Amino acid sequence: MKALLSKYKDILVYYDHQPLLLFWAVADVFNNQVLWTDLSYWTEIGQPDTYWLYMTYLVISLGILSTLNKVERCGMFVFWYLLMHIFSTIRYCVGLYLEPELEFEMIIVKNLTVTFVYFLLWTWIYSKMKMEAVLKKVNAPKEDPDG
Amino acid sequence: MDNATIAAIVTCLITGLLSAGGWKFYEAVLRQKADQRKEEKNERLAYRDDLIKRVERLEDDKGTCMDALSDLKTEFATMKVKVQFIEKENEILKLKLQNRI
């Protein structure tokens, strides 16, 4: 058990995030509703904003895929993904709070748990990337002002 | 824009600002530590260079001293031989003088 927990810690601290990011971004692009539905579909079900939310996710995922070789720019897109995730979660939570006839349902607990895990995932990826970018910046040789 | 969206936007803004500020602070701390490490390393390198120079100078001095010692040894050997001859000559002269008396 101790070895397993130690392995979990090692995975989180030492392992790289790039393969996960690559597969996630590819899956996210192909799973994006913008590719499979159009604005009229979302307007009909009364959620036109959701279409634009998906559009933003698509742009960010494509941004991640196109800047995977540049850690600082890719980190910026990951940060935007994290912000979008926080935005959706807060909107969902506040929506639930303001719902006058809300009843306890397991599906809400499930949704919040999954969202929290995703939040941890994106925070971990962002921290890793930002740490890499900061260390790269700090350890880069200083430019000589005299040229 | 409904309340949920406004709350979400405000939260995102606060998160973004705090995150940016936090990373800037962390970067400054790391930079300070890196500068300190670099300074210590430079000091160690300067001390090492000084030691190398001193060793080179001492090696040169040692070479000069060895040459001088070698010359002195040669001269000493010559003088020793000369003294031996002089002592023998002195003995002979003493004997000659005794015989004359």
CSV table of C-alpha atoms in Angstrom, one decimal:
chain,number,residue,atom,x,y,z
A,1,MET,CA,0.0,0.0,0.0
A,2,LYS,CA,2.8,2.3,0.9
A,3,ALA,CA,4.6,1.5,-2.4
A,4,LEU,CA,1.4,2.3,-4.3
A,5,LEU,CA,0.9,5.7,-2.6
A,6,SER,CA,4.6,6.4,-3.2
A,7,LYS,CA,4.1,5.6,-6.8
A,8,TYR,CA,1.1,8.0,-7.0
A,9,LYS,CA,3.3,10.7,-5.5
A,10,ASP,CA,6.1,10.0,-7.9
A,11,ILE,CA,3.7,10.1,-10.9
A,12,LEU,CA,2.4,13.5,-9.8
A,13,VAL,CA,5.8,15.0,-9.0
A,14,TYR,CA,8.2,13.5,-11.6
A,15,TYR,CA,6.3,12.3,-14.6
A,16,ASP,CA,5.7,14.4,-17.7
A,17,HIS,CA,2.4,15.9,-18.7
A,18,GLN,CA,3.0,16.2,-22.5
A,19,PRO,CA,1.6,12.8,-23.6
A,20,LEU,CA,-1.5,13.4,-21.5
A,21,LEU,CA,-1.9,16.9,-22.9
A,22,LEU,CA,-1.5,15.7,-26.5
A,23,PHE,CA,-4.1,12.9,-26.2
A,24,TRP,CA,-6.5,15.1,-24.2
A,25,ALA,CA,-6.3,18.0,-26.7
A,26,VAL,CA,-6.8,15.6,-29.7
A,27,ALA,CA,-9.8,13.9,-28.0
A,28,ASP,CA,-11.2,17.3,-27.0
A,29,VAL,CA,-11.1,18.5,-30.6
A,30,PHE,CA,-12.8,15.5,-32.0
A,31,ASN,CA,-15.3,15.4,-29.1
A,32,ASN,CA,-16.1,19.1,-29.5
A,33,GLN,CA,-19.8,19.7,-30.2
A,34,VAL,CA,-19.0,22.5,-32.7
A,35,LEU,CA,-17.8,19.8,-35.2
A,36,TRP,CA,-21.0,17.7,-34.8
A,37,THR,CA,-23.8,20.3,-34.3
A,38,ASP,CA,-24.5,23.8,-35.4
A,39,LEU,CA,-25.7,27.0,-33.7
A,40,SER,CA,-29.3,26.4,-34.7
A,41,TYR,CA,-29.4,23.1,-32.7
A,42,TRP,CA,-28.3,24.9,-29.5
A,43,THR,CA,-30.7,27.8,-30.1
A,44,GLU,CA,-33.5,25.4,-30.5
A,45,ILE,CA,-32.8,23.8,-27.1
A,46,GLY,CA,-32.5,27.3,-25.6
A,47,GLN,CA,-28.7,27.2,-24.9
A,48,PRO,CA,-27.1,29.3,-27.7
A,49,ASP,CA,-24.3,30.4,-25.3
A,50,THR,CA,-23.2,26.7,-24.9
A,51,TYR,CA,-22.3,26.6,-28.6
A,52,TRP,CA,-19.9,29.6,-28.1
A,53,LEU,CA,-18.5,27.9,-25.0
A,54,TYR,CA,-17.7,24.8,-27.0
A,55,MET,CA,-16.3,27.1,-29.8
A,56,THR,CA,-13.9,28.6,-27.2
A,57,TYR,CA,-12.9,25.2,-26.0
A,58,LEU,CA,-12.2,24.2,-29.6
A,59,VAL,CA,-10.0,27.2,-30.2
A,60,ILE,CA,-8.1,26.6,-27.0
A,61,SER,CA,-7.6,22.9,-27.8
A,62,LEU,CA,-6.3,23.8,-31.2
A,63,GLY,CA,-4.1,26.4,-29.6
A,64,ILE,CA,-2.7,23.7,-27.3
A,65,LEU,CA,-2.0,21.3,-30.1
A,66,SER,CA,-0.3,24.0,-32.3
A,67,THR,CA,2.0,25.3,-29.5
A,68,LEU,CA,3.1,22.0,-27.8
A,69,ASN,CA,6.7,22.8,-28.7
A,70,LYS,CA,6.6,26.2,-27.0
A,71,VAL,CA,6.1,25.7,-23.3
A,72,GLU,CA,5.3,29.3,-22.5
A,73,ARG,CA,2.6,29.8,-25.2
A,74,CYS,CA,1.2,26.4,-24.6
A,75,GLY,CA,1.0,27.2,-20.9
A,76,MET,CA,-1.0,30.3,-21.7
A,77,PHE,CA,-3.6,28.1,-23.6
A,78,VAL,CA,-3.7,25.6,-20.8
A,79,PHE,CA,-4.3,28.5,-18.4
A,80,TRP,CA,-7.2,29.7,-20.6
A,81,TYR,CA,-8.6,26.1,-20.6
A,82,LEU,CA,-8.3,26.1,-16.8
A,83,LEU,CA,-10.1,29.4,-16.6
A,84,MET,CA,-12.9,28.2,-18.9
A,85,HIS,CA,-13.2,25.1,-16.7
A,86,ILE,CA,-13.5,27.3,-13.6
A,87,PHE,CA,-16.0,29.5,-15.4
A,88,SER,CA,-18.2,26.6,-16.3
A,89,THR,CA,-18.0,25.1,-12.9
A,90,ILE,CA,-18.8,28.3,-11.0
A,91,ARG,CA,-21.6,28.9,-13.4
A,92,TYR,CA,-23.0,25.5,-12.8
A,93,CYS,CA,-22.6,25.8,-9.0
A,94,VAL,CA,-24.2,29.2,-8.8
A,95,GLY,CA,-27.0,28.0,-11.1
A,96,LEU,CA,-27.6,25.1,-8.7
A,97,TYR,CA,-27.5,27.5,-5.7
A,98,LEU,CA,-30.0,29.9,-7.3
A,99,GLU,CA,-32.3,27.0,-8.3
A,100,PRO,CA,-35.4,27.4,-6.1
A,101,GLU,CA,-36.7,23.9,-6.5
A,102,LEU,CA,-33.4,22.0,-6.3
A,103,GLU,CA,-33.5,18.5,-4.9
A,104,PHE,CA,-30.6,16.3,-4.0
A,105,GLU,CA,-29.6,14.0,-6.8
A,106,MET,CA,-26.6,11.7,-7.1
A,107,ILE,CA,-26.0,13.0,-10.6
A,108,ILE,CA,-25.1,16.5,-9.1
A,109,VAL,CA,-22.5,14.9,-6.8
A,110,LYS,CA,-21.1,12.9,-9.7
A,111,ASN,CA,-20.8,16.0,-11.9
A,112,LEU,CA,-19.1,18.0,-9.1
A,113,THR,CA,-16.7,15.2,-8.3
A,114,VAL,CA,-15.7,14.7,-12.0
A,115,THR,CA,-15.4,18.5,-12.4
A,116,PHE,CA,-13.2,18.6,-9.3
A,117,VAL,CA,-10.9,15.9,-10.7
A,118,TYR,CA,-10.7,17.7,-14.0
A,119,PHE,CA,-9.9,20.9,-12.1
A,120,LEU,CA,-7.0,19.1,-10.3
A,121,LEU,CA,-5.8,17.7,-13.7
A,122,TRP,CA,-5.7,21.1,-15.4
A,123,THR,CA,-4.2,22.7,-12.3
A,124,TRP,CA,-1.5,20.0,-12.2
A,125,ILE,CA,-0.7,20.4,-15.9
A,126,TYR,CA,-0.6,24.2,-15.7
A,127,SER,CA,1.6,24.1,-12.6
A,128,LYS,CA,4.0,21.7,-14.4
A,129,MET,CA,4.2,23.9,-17.5
A,130,LYS,CA,4.5,27.1,-15.7
A,131,MET,CA,7.2,25.7,-13.4
A,132,GLU,CA,9.1,24.6,-16.5
A,133,ALA,CA,8.7,28.0,-18.2
A,134,VAL,CA,9.8,29.9,-15.1
A,135,LEU,CA,12.9,27.7,-14.5
A,136,LYS,CA,13.8,28.1,-18.2
A,137,LYS,CA,13.5,31.8,-17.9
A,138,VAL,CA,15.4,32.0,-14.6
A,139,ASN,CA,18.3,29.8,-15.8
A,140,ALA,CA,18.6,31.4,-19.2
A,141,PRO,CA,21.9,33.2,-19.6
A,142,LYS,CA,21.5,37.0,-19.2
A,143,GLU,CA,22.0,39.1,-22.3
A,144,ASP,CA,25.0,41.3,-22.3
A,145,PRO,CA,23.8,45.0,-22.4
A,146,ASP,CA,26.9,45.9,-24.4
A,147,GLY,CA,26.1,43.3,-27.0
B,1,MET,CA,-26.1,38.4,-18.5
B,2,ASP,CA,-27.4,36.3,-15.6
B,3,ASN,CA,-26.0,36.3,-12.0
B,4,ALA,CA,-24.3,32.9,-12.5
B,5,THR,CA,-22.3,34.2,-15.5
B,6,ILE,CA,-21.3,37.4,-13.7
B,7,ALA,CA,-20.2,35.4,-10.6
B,8,ALA,CA,-18.2,33.0,-12.9
B,9,ILE,CA,-16.5,35.9,-14.7
B,10,VAL,CA,-15.6,37.6,-11.5
B,11,THR,CA,-14.2,34.4,-10.0
B,12,CYS,CA,-12.2,33.8,-13.2
B,13,LEU,CA,-10.8,37.3,-13.1
B,14,ILE,CA,-9.7,37.0,-9.5
B,15,THR,CA,-8.2,33.6,-10.2
B,16,GLY,CA,-6.3,34.9,-13.2
B,17,LEU,CA,-4.9,37.9,-11.3
B,18,LEU,CA,-3.9,35.9,-8.3
B,19,SER,CA,-2.3,33.2,-10.4
B,20,ALA,CA,-0.3,35.8,-12.5
B,21,GLY,CA,0.8,37.6,-9.3
B,22,GLY,CA,1.7,34.4,-7.6
B,23,TRP,CA,3.8,33.1,-10.5
B,24,LYS,CA,5.6,36.5,-10.8
B,25,PHE,CA,6.4,36.4,-7.1
B,26,TYR,CA,7.7,32.8,-7.4
B,27,GLU,CA,9.8,33.7,-10.4
B,28,ALA,CA,11.3,36.6,-8.4
B,29,VAL,CA,12.2,34.2,-5.6
B,30,LEU,CA,13.7,31.7,-7.9
B,31,ARG,CA,15.7,34.4,-9.7
B,32,GLN,CA,17.1,35.7,-6.4
B,33,LYS,CA,18.1,32.2,-5.4
B,34,ALA,CA,19.7,31.6,-8.8
B,35,ASP,CA,21.6,34.9,-8.6
B,36,GLN,CA,22.9,34.0,-5.1
B,37,ARG,CA,24.0,30.5,-6.3
B,38,LYS,CA,25.8,32.1,-9.3
B,39,GLU,CA,27.5,34.6,-7.0
B,40,GLU,CA,28.7,31.8,-4.7
B,41,LYS,CA,29.9,29.8,-7.7
B,42,ASN,CA,31.8,32.9,-9.1
B,43,GLU,CA,33.5,33.4,-5.7
B,44,ARG,CA,34.5,29.7,-5.7
B,45,LEU,CA,35.9,30.0,-9.2
B,46,ALA,CA,37.8,33.1,-8.4
B,47,TYR,CA,39.4,31.4,-5.3
B,48,ARG,CA,40.2,28.3,-7.5
B,49,ASP,CA,41.8,30.6,-10.2
B,50,ASP,CA,43.9,32.3,-7.5
B,51,LEU,CA,45.0,28.9,-6.1
B,52,ILE,CA,46.0,27.8,-9.6
B,53,LYS,CA,48.1,31.0,-10.1
B,54,ARG,CA,49.8,30.6,-6.7
B,55,VAL,CA,50.6,26.9,-7.4
B,56,GLU,CA,52.1,27.9,-10.8
B,57,ARG,CA,54.2,30.7,-9.2
B,58,LEU,CA,55.4,28.3,-6.4
B,59,GLU,CA,56.3,25.6,-9.0
B,60,ASP,CA,58.4,28.2,-10.9
B,61,ASP,CA,60.1,29.2,-7.6
B,62,LYS,CA,60.7,25.6,-6.8
B,63,GLY,CA,62.4,25.1,-10.2
B,64,THR,CA,64.7,28.1,-9.6
B,65,CYS,CA,65.6,26.9,-6.1
B,66,MET,CA,66.4,23.4,-7.4
B,67,ASP,CA,68.7,24.9,-10.0
B,68,ALA,CA,70.4,27.0,-7.3
B,69,LEU,CA,70.7,24.0,-5.0
B,70,SER,CA,72.2,21.9,-7.8
B,71,ASP,CA,74.9,24.7,-8.4
B,72,LEU,CA,75.6,24.9,-4.7
B,73,LYS,CA,76.0,21.1,-4.5
B,74,THR,CA,78.5,21.1,-7.4
B,75,GLU,CA,80.5,24.0,-5.8
B,76,PHE,CA,80.4,22.3,-2.4
B,77,ALA,CA,81.8,19.1,-3.9
B,78,THR,CA,84.6,21.1,-5.7
B,79,MET,CA,85.4,22.9,-2.4
B,80,LYS,CA,85.5,19.6,-0.5
B,81,VAL,CA,88.0,18.1,-2.9
B,82,LYS,CA,90.1,21.3,-2.8
B,83,VAL,CA,90.1,21.2,1.0
B,84,GLN,CA,91.1,17.6,1.0
B,85,PHE,CA,94.0,18.5,-1.2
B,86,ILE,CA,95.0,21.5,0.9
B,87,GLU,CA,94.8,19.4,4.0
B,88,LYS,CA,97.1,16.8,2.5
B,89,GLU,CA,99.5,19.5,1.3
B,90,ASN,CA,99.5,21.0,4.7
B,91,GLU,CA,100.4,17.6,6.3
B,92,ILE,CA,103.3,17.3,3.8
B,93,LEU,CA,104.5,20.8,4.6
B,94,LYS,CA,104.3,20.1,8.3
B,95,LEU,CA,106.4,16.9,7.9
B,96,LYS,CA,108.9,18.8,5.7
B,97,LEU,CA,109.2,21.5,8.3
B,98,GLN,CA,109.8,19.0,11.2
B,99,ASN,CA,112.5,17.2,9.2
B,100,ARG,CA,114.3,20.5,8.5
B,101,ILE,CA,114.3,21.3,12.3
